[in-house]
């Protein structure tokens, strides 16, 4: 399967070489991914490109304080997270993968093939969610339609964007459920499920749960209705780790796990103390981090670097804070061999059964989605066990001992919600956009606080809009800013606008 989708990505790019790009009015058309390319090639290319962007090492990895830097802490201080540092992710999503997913959807719908357009609708929704969760109001309903006479799309309110997500995921799940045996699918061009529509349907419903829970503090009525719809879909949600939405990488030096590839080439990345301080006795710590090189501070064990330090202060942690786990690099250094080539083959997780079960546990504790609080404890424990399995922890004795620890044993009520949120934050390790989103929604863990050298005295709530938007789409950009709030780190996006409603923020 890997060879097939890699070949199809090459096909899409090769076809582009012969494509004329003389028509400069095609503002939102990506010349590297022509509309005449086969849907399978476009889907494979868009999936790889979007996962490389969002599930990779970057600003959100440092921002969430699961990682820190010992040499160039401009990310820790948020200097590199201003508009110049994040604009590329905003613009390239629209000109690249989102456009590709749209072409697959259009081609599939034109031929009434839900096995083609269904997965593309799910991935396009996931792609858009990363944009809106990091910037707030963004172009959505008018986006990608320059060829239809809309070169300057409006910015939709995030509330409306989320409504669009629920509609798209419901349609995708329903239509894929109606596909008859033998109908066309993406097959081996699908690097996530190899054309298995049953798994795509569960993925669509599980994403539906994720986005419903994002609204729980600002619109619990809608959250409850959407959770109920997702849980009651005939095919249901993820049932085990076998359903995880993940992209497996060949690890051949060309198609590598983007997180591992980035960290492996850098000597300045360390695990943050915010994370390691929460994982005392946690079997996953030996996967997430490596023992310290200098045991003078953390004798014989693991320990992270404080976040948000100045360059002088950060440099002192070069040998006294844990490197990221072996599967994430950073390769061979003068201080010894750290890392393994297996890291480059590690899957990128788009959504997992563990996350789904943490969300289900929270919904149960809150009495949402037709669930009762009596189900929360079992779901919480199942989520932790699923995370252990996902990261290769199989020692049942160690897992059971961890679950029995007083601080881990489920307490219920608001304390239980805090446990769920904290353990979900830990389990989402390396899926940094989701880590950031869940922390903003729940305020947990409560030890995520700005460091002494940050340029603002708070954790950013969103990113600045792309600088080019002020030049090419100023009217719509300014309307969004007027509606949402100042274009800076402090403005809260829609689902983050009512922190007083979150019991875990009190």
CSV table of C-alpha atoms in Angstrom, one decimal:
chain,number,residue,atom,x,y,z
A,1,UNK,CA,0.0,0.0,0.0
A,2,UNK,CA,2.8,2.4,0.9
A,3,UNK,CA,4.5,1.9,-2.4
A,4,UNK,CA,1.2,2.5,-4.2
A,5,UNK,CA,0.4,5.8,-2.6
A,6,UNK,CA,4.0,7.0,-2.9
A,7,UNK,CA,3.8,6.3,-6.6
A,8,UNK,CA,0.5,8.1,-6.8
A,9,UNK,CA,1.9,11.1,-5.1
A,10,UNK,CA,4.6,11.1,-7.7
A,11,UNK,CA,2.0,10.8,-10.4
A,12,UNK,CA,0.2,13.9,-9.3
A,13,UNK,CA,3.5,15.9,-9.1
A,14,UNK,CA,4.7,14.6,-12.5
A,15,UNK,CA,1.4,15.5,-14.1
A,16,UNK,CA,1.9,19.0,-12.8
A,17,UNK,CA,5.1,19.5,-14.6
A,18,UNK,CA,3.3,19.5,-17.9
A,19,UNK,CA,0.4,21.7,-16.7
A,20,UNK,CA,0.3,25.3,-17.9
A,21,UNK,CA,0.2,27.9,-15.2
A,22,UNK,CA,-0.2,30.9,-17.5
A,23,UNK,CA,-3.6,31.8,-16.3
A,24,UNK,CA,-2.8,34.0,-13.3
A,25,UNK,CA,-6.4,34.5,-12.4
A,26,UNK,CA,-6.6,31.0,-11.0
A,27,UNK,CA,-5.8,32.4,-7.6
A,28,UNK,CA,-6.8,29.4,-5.5
A,29,UNK,CA,-5.7,26.7,-7.9
A,30,UNK,CA,-2.6,24.8,-6.9
A,31,UNK,CA,-0.4,24.5,-10.1
A,32,UNK,CA,1.4,21.5,-8.5
A,33,UNK,CA,-1.8,19.5,-8.2
A,34,UNK,CA,-3.9,19.8,-11.4
A,35,UNK,CA,-7.6,19.1,-11.5
A,36,UNK,CA,-7.0,16.5,-14.2
A,37,UNK,CA,-5.0,14.3,-11.9
A,38,UNK,CA,-6.7,11.0,-10.8
A,39,UNK,CA,-8.7,11.4,-7.6
A,40,UNK,CA,-6.6,8.8,-5.9
A,41,UNK,CA,-3.4,10.6,-6.6
A,42,UNK,CA,-4.8,13.9,-5.3
A,43,UNK,CA,-6.2,12.2,-2.2
A,44,UNK,CA,-2.9,10.6,-1.4
A,45,UNK,CA,-0.9,13.8,-2.0
A,46,UNK,CA,-3.3,15.9,0.1
A,47,UNK,CA,-3.3,13.4,3.0
A,48,UNK,CA,0.5,13.2,3.1
A,49,UNK,CA,0.8,17.0,2.8
A,50,UNK,CA,-1.8,17.9,5.5
A,51,UNK,CA,-0.5,15.3,8.0
A,52,UNK,CA,3.1,16.6,7.5
A,53,UNK,CA,1.9,20.1,8.3
A,54,UNK,CA,-0.3,19.5,11.3
A,55,UNK,CA,1.0,16.4,13.0
A,56,UNK,CA,4.6,17.5,13.1
A,57,UNK,CA,7.1,19.3,15.3
A,58,UNK,CA,6.5,23.0,15.2
A,59,UNK,CA,5.3,26.0,17.2
A,60,UNK,CA,2.3,24.2,18.8
A,61,UNK,CA,4.6,21.5,20.1
A,62,UNK,CA,6.6,24.1,22.1
A,63,UNK,CA,3.5,26.2,22.9
A,64,UNK,CA,1.8,23.2,24.6
A,65,UNK,CA,4.8,22.7,26.9
A,66,UNK,CA,5.3,19.0,26.0
A,67,UNK,CA,8.6,20.1,24.5
A,68,UNK,CA,11.1,22.9,25.0
A,69,UNK,CA,14.2,24.3,23.4
A,70,UNK,CA,17.7,24.6,24.9
A,71,UNK,CA,19.5,26.5,22.1
A,72,UNK,CA,17.1,28.7,20.2
A,73,UNK,CA,14.1,29.3,22.5
A,74,UNK,CA,12.3,31.8,20.2
A,75,UNK,CA,9.4,29.4,20.0
A,76,UNK,CA,9.3,29.1,23.8
A,77,UNK,CA,9.2,32.9,24.1
A,78,UNK,CA,6.5,33.1,21.3
A,79,UNK,CA,8.7,35.4,19.2
A,80,UNK,CA,8.6,32.9,16.3
A,81,UNK,CA,4.9,32.3,16.7
A,82,UNK,CA,4.0,35.8,15.4
A,83,UNK,CA,2.6,36.3,12.0
A,84,UNK,CA,5.8,35.8,10.1
A,85,UNK,CA,6.4,32.4,11.7
A,86,UNK,CA,2.9,31.0,11.2
A,87,UNK,CA,1.6,32.5,7.9
A,88,UNK,CA,3.0,29.6,5.8
A,89,UNK,CA,0.8,27.0,7.5
A,90,UNK,CA,-2.3,29.2,6.9
A,91,UNK,CA,-1.8,29.9,3.2
A,92,UNK,CA,-0.3,26.6,2.1
A,93,UNK,CA,-3.3,24.6,3.5
A,94,UNK,CA,-5.6,26.5,1.1
A,95,UNK,CA,-3.4,26.5,-1.9
A,96,UNK,CA,-2.4,22.8,-1.5
A,97,UNK,CA,-4.2,20.0,0.3
A,98,UNK,CA,-7.6,21.7,0.8
A,99,UNK,CA,-7.8,22.4,-2.9
A,100,UNK,CA,-6.8,18.8,-3.6
A,101,UNK,CA,-9.5,17.4,-1.3
A,102,UNK,CA,-12.1,19.7,-2.9
A,103,UNK,CA,-11.2,18.3,-6.4
A,104,UNK,CA,-11.6,14.7,-5.1
A,105,UNK,CA,-15.0,15.6,-3.6
A,106,UNK,CA,-16.2,17.2,-6.8
A,107,UNK,CA,-15.0,14.3,-8.9
A,108,UNK,CA,-16.6,11.7,-6.6
A,109,UNK,CA,-19.9,13.5,-6.3
A,110,UNK,CA,-20.1,14.1,-10.1
A,111,UNK,CA,-19.9,10.3,-10.5
A,112,UNK,CA,-22.0,9.6,-7.4
A,113,UNK,CA,-19.2,7.6,-5.8
A,114,UNK,CA,-19.3,8.0,-2.0
A,115,UNK,CA,-16.4,5.7,-1.7
A,116,UNK,CA,-14.3,8.4,-3.4
A,117,UNK,CA,-15.7,11.6,-2.0
A,118,UNK,CA,-16.6,10.4,1.5
A,119,UNK,CA,-13.0,10.0,2.8
A,120,UNK,CA,-12.1,13.3,1.2
A,121,UNK,CA,-14.9,15.0,3.0
A,122,UNK,CA,-13.7,13.6,6.3
A,123,UNK,CA,-10.1,14.6,5.7
A,124,UNK,CA,-11.0,18.1,4.4
A,125,UNK,CA,-13.0,18.6,7.6
A,126,UNK,CA,-10.1,17.6,9.7
A,127,UNK,CA,-7.8,19.9,7.7
A,128,UNK,CA,-10.2,22.8,8.1
A,129,UNK,CA,-10.5,22.1,11.8
A,130,UNK,CA,-6.7,22.7,12.3
A,131,UNK,CA,-7.1,26.1,10.6
A,132,UNK,CA,-10.1,27.3,12.6
A,133,UNK,CA,-8.9,25.9,15.9
A,134,UNK,CA,-5.6,27.8,15.5
A,135,UNK,CA,-6.9,31.1,14.0
A,136,UNK,CA,-10.6,31.2,14.7
A,137,UNK,CA,-12.8,32.7,12.0
A,138,UNK,CA,-11.3,31.6,8.6
A,139,UNK,CA,-12.5,31.3,5.0
A,140,UNK,CA,-14.7,28.2,4.8
A,141,UNK,CA,-18.0,28.4,2.8
A,142,UNK,CA,-16.4,30.6,0.1
A,143,UNK,CA,-13.0,29.1,0.2
A,144,UNK,CA,-11.3,27.4,-2.7
A,145,UNK,CA,-13.8,28.9,-5.2
A,146,UNK,CA,-11.7,31.3,-7.2
A,147,UNK,CA,-12.5,29.3,-10.3
A,148,UNK,CA,-16.2,30.0,-9.5
A,149,UNK,CA,-15.7,33.7,-9.3
A,150,UNK,CA,-14.8,34.1,-5.6
A,151,UNK,CA,-11.1,35.1,-5.5
A,152,UNK,CA,-11.5,36.9,-2.1
A,153,UNK,CA,-13.5,34.6,0.2
A,154,UNK,CA,-15.3,35.8,3.3
A,155,UNK,CA,-14.2,34.7,6.8
A,156,UNK,CA,-16.9,32.5,8.4
A,157,UNK,CA,-17.7,32.8,12.1
A,158,UNK,CA,-16.3,29.7,13.8
A,159,UNK,CA,-19.8,28.8,15.1
A,160,UNK,CA,-20.9,28.5,11.5
A,161,UNK,CA,-17.8,26.6,10.5
A,162,UNK,CA,-18.4,24.0,13.2
A,163,UNK,CA,-22.0,23.6,12.0
A,164,UNK,CA,-20.5,22.9,8.6
A,165,UNK,CA,-18.3,20.2,10.1
A,166,UNK,CA,-21.2,18.4,11.6
A,167,UNK,CA,-23.2,18.5,8.4
A,168,UNK,CA,-20.2,17.3,6.3
A,169,UNK,CA,-19.3,14.5,8.7
A,170,UNK,CA,-22.9,13.3,8.9
A,171,UNK,CA,-23.3,13.3,5.2
A,172,UNK,CA,-20.0,11.5,4.7
A,173,UNK,CA,-20.9,8.8,7.2
A,174,UNK,CA,-24.4,8.3,5.8
A,175,UNK,CA,-23.3,8.2,2.2
A,176,UNK,CA,-20.5,5.8,2.8
A,177,UNK,CA,-22.9,3.6,4.7
A,178,UNK,CA,-25.0,3.3,1.6
A,179,UNK,CA,-22.1,2.2,-0.7
A,180,UNK,CA,-22.8,-1.3,-2.1
A,181,UNK,CA,-20.3,-4.0,-2.2
A,182,UNK,CA,-18.0,-3.8,-5.2
A,183,UNK,CA,-18.5,0.0,-5.7
A,184,UNK,CA,-15.4,2.1,-6.4
A,185,UNK,CA,-13.3,3.2,-3.4
A,186,UNK,CA,-9.9,4.9,-3.1
A,187,UNK,CA,-8.4,1.5,-2.4
A,188,UNK,CA,-4.6,1.5,-2.2
A,189,UNK,CA,-4.6,5.2,-2.9
A,190,UNK,CA,-5.9,5.6,0.6
A,191,UNK,CA,-2.9,5.6,3.0
A,192,UNK,CA,-5.0,5.6,6.1
A,193,UNK,CA,-7.6,2.8,5.7
A,194,UNK,CA,-6.8,1.3,2.3
A,195,UNK,CA,-10.3,2.0,1.1
A,196,UNK,CA,-12.1,0.4,4.1
A,197,UNK,CA,-15.3,2.5,4.3
A,198,UNK,CA,-16.4,0.9,7.6
A,199,UNK,CA,-13.4,2.4,9.3
A,200,UNK,CA,-13.8,5.7,7.5
A,201,UNK,CA,-17.3,5.9,8.8
A,202,UNK,CA,-16.2,5.2,12.4
A,203,UNK,CA,-13.5,7.9,11.9
A,204,UNK,CA,-16.1,10.4,10.7
A,205,UNK,CA,-18.3,9.7,13.8
A,206,UNK,CA,-15.3,9.9,16.1
A,207,UNK,CA,-14.3,13.3,14.7
A,208,UNK,CA,-17.9,14.3,15.2
A,209,UNK,CA,-17.5,13.6,18.9
A,210,UNK,CA,-14.3,15.6,19.1
A,211,UNK,CA,-15.9,18.7,17.5
A,212,UNK,CA,-19.1,18.3,19.6
A,213,UNK,CA,-17.0,18.4,22.8
A,214,UNK,CA,-15.2,21.5,21.6
A,215,UNK,CA,-18.5,23.4,21.9
A,216,UNK,CA,-19.5,22.1,25.3
A,217,UNK,CA,-18.6,25.3,27.2
A,218,UNK,CA,-20.3,27.7,24.7
A,219,UNK,CA,-23.2,25.7,23.4
A,220,UNK,CA,-23.9,22.6,25.5
A,221,UNK,CA,-27.3,22.1,23.7
A,222,UNK,CA,-25.7,21.7,20.3
A,223,UNK,CA,-22.8,19.7,21.8
A,224,UNK,CA,-25.3,17.2,23.4
A,225,UNK,CA,-27.3,16.9,20.1
A,226,UNK,CA,-24.2,16.3,18.0
A,227,UNK,CA,-22.7,13.8,20.5
A,228,UNK,CA,-26.0,11.9,20.5
A,229,UNK,CA,-26.0,11.8,16.7
A,230,UNK,CA,-22.4,10.5,16.5
A,231,UNK,CA,-22.8,7.9,19.2
A,232,UNK,CA,-26.1,6.6,17.7
A,233,UNK,CA,-24.8,6.3,14.1
A,234,UNK,CA,-25.4,2.7,13.0
A,235,UNK,CA,-21.7,2.1,12.5
A,236,UNK,CA,-20.7,3.8,15.7
A,237,UNK,CA,-17.3,5.3,16.7
A,238,UNK,CA,-13.8,3.8,17.1
A,239,UNK,CA,-14.0,0.4,18.8
A,240,UNK,CA,-10.3,-0.3,19.5
A,241,UNK,CA,-6.8,0.9,18.5
A,242,UNK,CA,-7.4,-1.1,15.3
A,243,UNK,CA,-9.6,1.8,14.2
A,244,UNK,CA,-7.0,4.5,14.8
A,245,UNK,CA,-6.8,7.1,12.0
A,246,UNK,CA,-3.1,7.1,11.4
A,247,UNK,CA,-0.6,7.5,8.5
A,248,UNK,CA,2.1,4.9,8.4
A,249,UNK,CA,5.4,6.1,7.0
A,250,UNK,CA,7.9,4.0,5.0
A,251,UNK,CA,10.8,5.7,6.8
A,252,UNK,CA,12.9,5.6,3.6
A,253,UNK,CA,14.4,9.1,3.9
A,254,UNK,CA,11.8,10.6,1.6
A,255,UNK,CA,8.5,9.7,3.3
A,256,UNK,CA,9.4,9.8,7.0
A,257,UNK,CA,7.4,10.5,10.1
A,258,UNK,CA,7.5,14.4,10.1
A,259,UNK,CA,7.7,14.7,13.8
A,260,UNK,CA,10.6,12.3,14.1
A,261,UNK,CA,12.4,13.7,11.0
A,262,UNK,CA,12.3,17.2,12.4
A,263,UNK,CA,13.4,16.3,15.9
A,264,UNK,CA,16.1,13.9,14.7
A,265,UNK,CA,17.8,16.8,12.9
A,266,UNK,CA,17.8,19.2,15.8
A,267,UNK,CA,20.0,19.1,18.9
A,268,UNK,CA,18.0,21.7,20.8
A,269,UNK,CA,14.7,19.9,21.5
A,270,UNK,CA,14.0,18.6,25.0
A,271,UNK,CA,11.0,17.2,26.7
A,272,UNK,CA,9.4,19.9,28.9
A,273,UNK,CA,9.2,19.7,32.7
A,274,UNK,CA,5.5,20.5,32.4
A,275,UNK,CA,5.0,17.0,30.9
A,276,UNK,CA,7.6,15.0,32.9
A,277,UNK,CA,6.3,16.4,36.2
A,278,UNK,CA,2.9,14.8,35.5
A,279,UNK,CA,4.3,11.4,34.5
A,280,UNK,CA,6.0,10.1,37.6
A,281,UNK,CA,5.6,6.4,37.6
A,282,UNK,CA,3.9,6.5,34.2
A,283,UNK,CA,5.1,3.6,32.0
A,284,UNK,CA,4.8,5.8,28.9
A,285,UNK,CA,7.5,8.2,30.1
A,286,UNK,CA,10.2,5.7,28.9
A,287,UNK,CA,8.7,6.1,25.4
A,288,UNK,CA,8.1,9.8,25.5
A,289,UNK,CA,11.5,10.6,26.9
A,290,UNK,CA,15.0,9.3,27.4
A,291,UNK,CA,17.0,9.2,30.7
A,292,UNK,CA,18.9,12.4,31.3
A,293,UNK,CA,22.5,12.6,30.0
A,294,UNK,CA,23.7,14.3,33.2
A,295,UNK,CA,22.1,12.8,36.3
A,296,UNK,CA,23.1,15.6,38.6
A,297,UNK,CA,19.6,17.1,38.6
A,298,UNK,CA,17.4,14.1,37.9
A,299,UNK,CA,19.5,11.2,39.3
A,300,UNK,CA,19.1,8.0,37.2
A,301,UNK,CA,15.8,9.1,35.7
A,302,UNK,CA,13.8,11.4,33.5
A,303,UNK,CA,13.3,15.1,33.8
A,304,UNK,CA,12.3,18.0,31.6
A,305,UNK,CA,13.4,21.5,30.9
A,306,UNK,CA,11.4,24.4,32.2
A,307,UNK,CA,9.5,26.2,29.5
A,308,UNK,CA,9.8,29.8,28.3
A,309,UNK,CA,13.4,30.4,29.3
A,310,UNK,CA,15.8,33.0,28.0
A,311,UNK,CA,18.7,31.7,25.7
A,312,UNK,CA,21.2,31.9,28.5
A,313,UNK,CA,19.0,30.1,31.0
A,314,UNK,CA,17.8,27.5,28.4
A,315,UNK,CA,21.4,26.6,27.4
A,316,UNK,CA,22.1,25.3,30.9
A,317,UNK,CA,19.7,22.4,30.3
A,318,UNK,CA,21.5,21.0,27.3
A,319,UNK,CA,22.8,17.9,29.2
A,320,UNK,CA,20.5,18.0,32.1
A,321,UNK,CA,17.0,17.5,30.5
A,322,UNK,CA,15.6,14.5,28.8
A,323,UNK,CA,15.8,14.2,25.0
A,324,UNK,CA,12.6,13.2,23.3
A,325,UNK,CA,12.0,9.5,23.3
A,326,UNK,CA,14.1,7.2,21.2
A,327,UNK,CA,11.5,6.9,18.4
A,328,UNK,CA,11.6,10.6,17.9
A,329,UNK,CA,15.3,11.1,17.5
A,330,UNK,CA,17.5,13.1,17.6
A,331,UNK,CA,20.0,10.6,16.2
A,332,UNK,CA,23.7,10.4,16.9
A,333,UNK,CA,25.3,13.3,18.8
A,334,UNK,CA,28.6,13.8,20.5
A,335,UNK,CA,26.9,12.9,23.7
A,336,UNK,CA,26.0,9.4,22.6
A,337,UNK,CA,23.5,7.6,20.4
A,338,UNK,CA,19.9,8.8,20.9
A,339,UNK,CA,17.1,7.6,18.7
A,340,UNK,CA,16.4,4.9,16.2
A,341,UNK,CA,15.5,4.6,12.6
A,342,UNK,CA,12.2,3.1,13.8
A,343,UNK,CA,11.2,6.6,14.7
A,344,UNK,CA,11.0,7.5,11.0
A,345,UNK,CA,8.5,4.7,10.5
A,346,UNK,CA,6.3,5.6,13.5
A,347,UNK,CA,2.8,6.4,12.4
A,348,UNK,CA,1.4,9.9,12.6
A,349,UNK,CA,-1.8,9.7,14.6
A,350,UNK,CA,-4.7,11.8,13.3
A,351,UNK,CA,-7.2,10.6,15.8
A,352,UNK,CA,-7.0,7.6,18.2
A,353,UNK,CA,-9.3,5.3,20.2
A,354,UNK,CA,-7.7,6.6,23.4
A,355,UNK,CA,-8.8,10.2,22.6
A,356,UNK,CA,-12.3,9.0,21.7
A,357,UNK,CA,-12.6,7.2,25.0
A,358,UNK,CA,-11.4,10.2,27.0
A,359,UNK,CA,-14.0,12.3,25.2
A,360,UNK,CA,-16.7,9.6,25.9
A,361,UNK,CA,-15.7,9.5,29.6
A,362,UNK,CA,-16.1,13.3,29.8
A,363,UNK,CA,-19.4,13.2,28.0
A,364,UNK,CA,-20.6,10.5,30.4
A,365,UNK,CA,-19.5,12.4,33.5
A,366,UNK,CA,-21.4,15.4,32.2
A,367,UNK,CA,-24.4,13.3,31.3
A,368,UNK,CA,-24.2,14.2,27.6
A,369,UNK,CA,-24.8,12.2,24.4
A,370,UNK,CA,-27.2,9.8,26.1
A,371,UNK,CA,-24.5,8.6,28.5
A,372,UNK,CA,-24.6,8.5,32.3
A,373,UNK,CA,-22.0,9.4,34.9
A,374,UNK,CA,-21.8,5.7,35.9
A,375,UNK,CA,-20.0,4.9,32.6
A,376,UNK,CA,-17.3,7.5,33.0
A,377,UNK,CA,-14.9,5.5,35.2
A,378,UNK,CA,-14.8,2.5,32.8
A,379,UNK,CA,-14.3,4.7,29.8
A,380,UNK,CA,-11.5,6.7,31.6
A,381,UNK,CA,-9.6,3.5,32.4
A,382,UNK,CA,-10.2,2.1,28.9
A,383,UNK,CA,-8.7,5.3,27.5
A,384,UNK,CA,-5.5,5.1,29.5
A,385,UNK,CA,-5.1,1.4,28.6
A,386,UNK,CA,-5.6,2.2,25.0
A,387,UNK,CA,-3.0,4.9,25.1
A,388,UNK,CA,-0.6,2.5,26.8
A,389,UNK,CA,-1.1,0.0,24.0
A,390,UNK,CA,-0.8,2.6,21.3
A,391,UNK,CA,2.7,3.6,22.6
A,392,UNK,CA,3.8,0.0,23.0
A,393,UNK,CA,3.3,-0.5,26.7
A,394,UNK,CA,2.2,-4.1,27.3
A,395,UNK,CA,3.2,-4.9,30.8
A,396,UNK,CA,-0.2,-5.5,32.5
A,397,UNK,CA,1.4,-5.5,36.0
A,398,UNK,CA,2.9,-2.0,35.4
A,399,UNK,CA,-0.3,-0.7,33.8
A,400,UNK,CA,-2.5,-2.0,36.6
A,401,UNK,CA,-0.2,-0.5,39.2
A,402,UNK,CA,-0.3,2.8,37.5
A,403,UNK,CA,-4.1,2.8,37.3
A,404,UNK,CA,-4.3,2.0,41.1
A,405,UNK,CA,-2.2,5.1,42.0
A,406,UNK,CA,-4.2,7.5,44.2
A,407,UNK,CA,-3.8,10.4,41.8
A,408,UNK,CA,-4.8,8.2,38.8
A,409,UNK,CA,-7.7,6.2,40.3
A,410,UNK,CA,-10.9,7.9,39.1
A,411,UNK,CA,-12.6,10.3,41.5
A,412,UNK,CA,-15.7,11.4,39.6
A,413,UNK,CA,-17.3,14.8,39.5
A,414,UNK,CA,-15.2,17.9,38.7
A,415,UNK,CA,-12.1,16.1,40.0
A,416,UNK,CA,-12.8,13.3,37.6
A,417,UNK,CA,-13.2,15.8,34.7
A,418,UNK,CA,-9.8,17.2,35.6
A,419,UNK,CA,-8.3,13.7,35.6
A,420,UNK,CA,-9.8,13.0,32.2
A,421,UNK,CA,-8.5,16.2,30.7
A,422,UNK,CA,-5.0,15.8,32.1
A,423,UNK,CA,-4.7,12.2,31.0
A,424,UNK,CA,-6.0,13.1,27.5
A,425,UNK,CA,-3.4,15.9,27.3
A,426,UNK,CA,-0.7,13.3,28.1
A,427,UNK,CA,-2.1,10.7,25.7
A,428,UNK,CA,-2.2,13.2,22.8
A,429,UNK,CA,1.6,13.4,23.0
A,430,UNK,CA,3.1,14.7,19.7
A,431,UNK,CA,-0.4,15.6,18.2
A,432,UNK,CA,0.4,19.2,19.3
A,433,UNK,CA,-2.6,21.0,17.7
A,434,UNK,CA,-5.0,18.8,19.6
A,435,UNK,CA,-3.0,19.1,22.8
A,436,UNK,CA,-3.2,22.9,22.5
A,437,UNK,CA,-6.9,22.8,21.7
A,438,UNK,CA,-7.8,20.5,24.6
A,439,UNK,CA,-5.8,22.6,27.1
A,440,UNK,CA,-7.6,25.8,26.0
A,441,UNK,CA,-10.9,24.1,26.4
A,442,UNK,CA,-10.3,22.5,29.8
A,443,UNK,CA,-7.6,24.6,31.4
A,444,UNK,CA,-5.9,21.2,32.3
A,445,UNK,CA,-3.3,20.4,33.2
A,446,UNK,CA,-3.1,23.5,35.4
A,447,UNK,CA,0.7,23.6,35.4
A,448,UNK,CA,0.8,24.9,31.8
A,449,UNK,CA,1.8,28.5,32.6
A,450,UNK,CA,3.9,31.0,30.7
A,451,UNK,CA,7.7,31.0,31.3
A,452,UNK,CA,9.8,33.9,32.5
A,453,UNK,CA,11.0,35.0,29.0
A,454,UNK,CA,7.7,34.9,27.0
A,455,UNK,CA,6.8,38.1,25.2
A,456,UNK,CA,3.3,38.0,26.6
A,457,UNK,CA,2.4,37.0,30.2
A,458,UNK,CA,-0.1,34.3,29.1
A,459,UNK,CA,-0.3,31.2,26.9
A,460,UNK,CA,-1.5,32.3,23.4
A,461,UNK,CA,-5.2,31.6,22.6
A,462,UNK,CA,-4.8,31.8,18.8
A,463,UNK,CA,-2.3,32.7,16.1
A,464,UNK,CA,-2.0,35.9,14.0
A,465,UNK,CA,-3.6,35.8,10.6
A,466,UNK,CA,-1.3,35.4,7.6
A,467,UNK,CA,0.4,38.6,6.6
A,468,UNK,CA,-0.6,38.2,2.9
A,469,UNK,CA,-4.3,38.4,3.7
A,470,UNK,CA,-4.0,42.1,4.5
A,471,UNK,CA,-2.9,42.6,0.9
A,472,UNK,CA,-5.2,40.2,-1.0
A,473,UNK,CA,-8.3,39.9,1.1
A,474,UNK,CA,-8.3,43.0,3.4
A,475,UNK,CA,-12.0,43.7,3.4
A,476,UNK,CA,-13.0,40.2,4.6
A,477,UNK,CA,-10.0,40.0,6.9
A,478,UNK,CA,-10.9,43.2,8.6
A,479,UNK,CA,-14.5,42.1,9.0
A,480,UNK,CA,-13.4,39.0,10.8
A,481,UNK,CA,-11.1,41.0,13.1
A,482,UNK,CA,-13.9,43.4,13.9
A,483,UNK,CA,-16.2,40.5,14.7
A,484,UNK,CA,-13.8,38.2,16.5
A,485,UNK,CA,-11.5,40.6,18.2
A,486,UNK,CA,-7.9,42.0,17.8
A,487,UNK,CA,-5.6,40.0,15.6
A,488,UNK,CA,-3.2,38.9,18.4
A,489,UNK,CA,-2.4,36.1,20.8
A,490,UNK,CA,-5.0,37.2,23.4
A,491,UNK,CA,-8.2,37.0,21.4
A,492,UNK,CA,-10.2,33.9,22.3
A,493,UNK,CA,-11.9,32.0,19.5
A,494,UNK,CA,-15.5,31.1,19.7
A,495,UNK,CA,-15.4,27.7,21.5
A,496,UNK,CA,-12.8,29.2,23.9
A,497,UNK,CA,-14.8,32.3,24.7
A,498,UNK,CA,-16.6,31.2,27.9
A,499,UNK,CA,-13.9,29.8,30.2
A,500,UNK,CA,-16.1,30.4,33.2
A,501,UNK,CA,-18.5,27.8,32.0
A,502,UNK,CA,-15.8,25.1,32.1
A,503,UNK,CA,-15.9,23.3,35.5
A,504,UNK,CA,-12.2,22.3,35.0
A,505,UNK,CA,-11.2,25.9,34.7
A,506,UNK,CA,-12.4,26.9,38.2
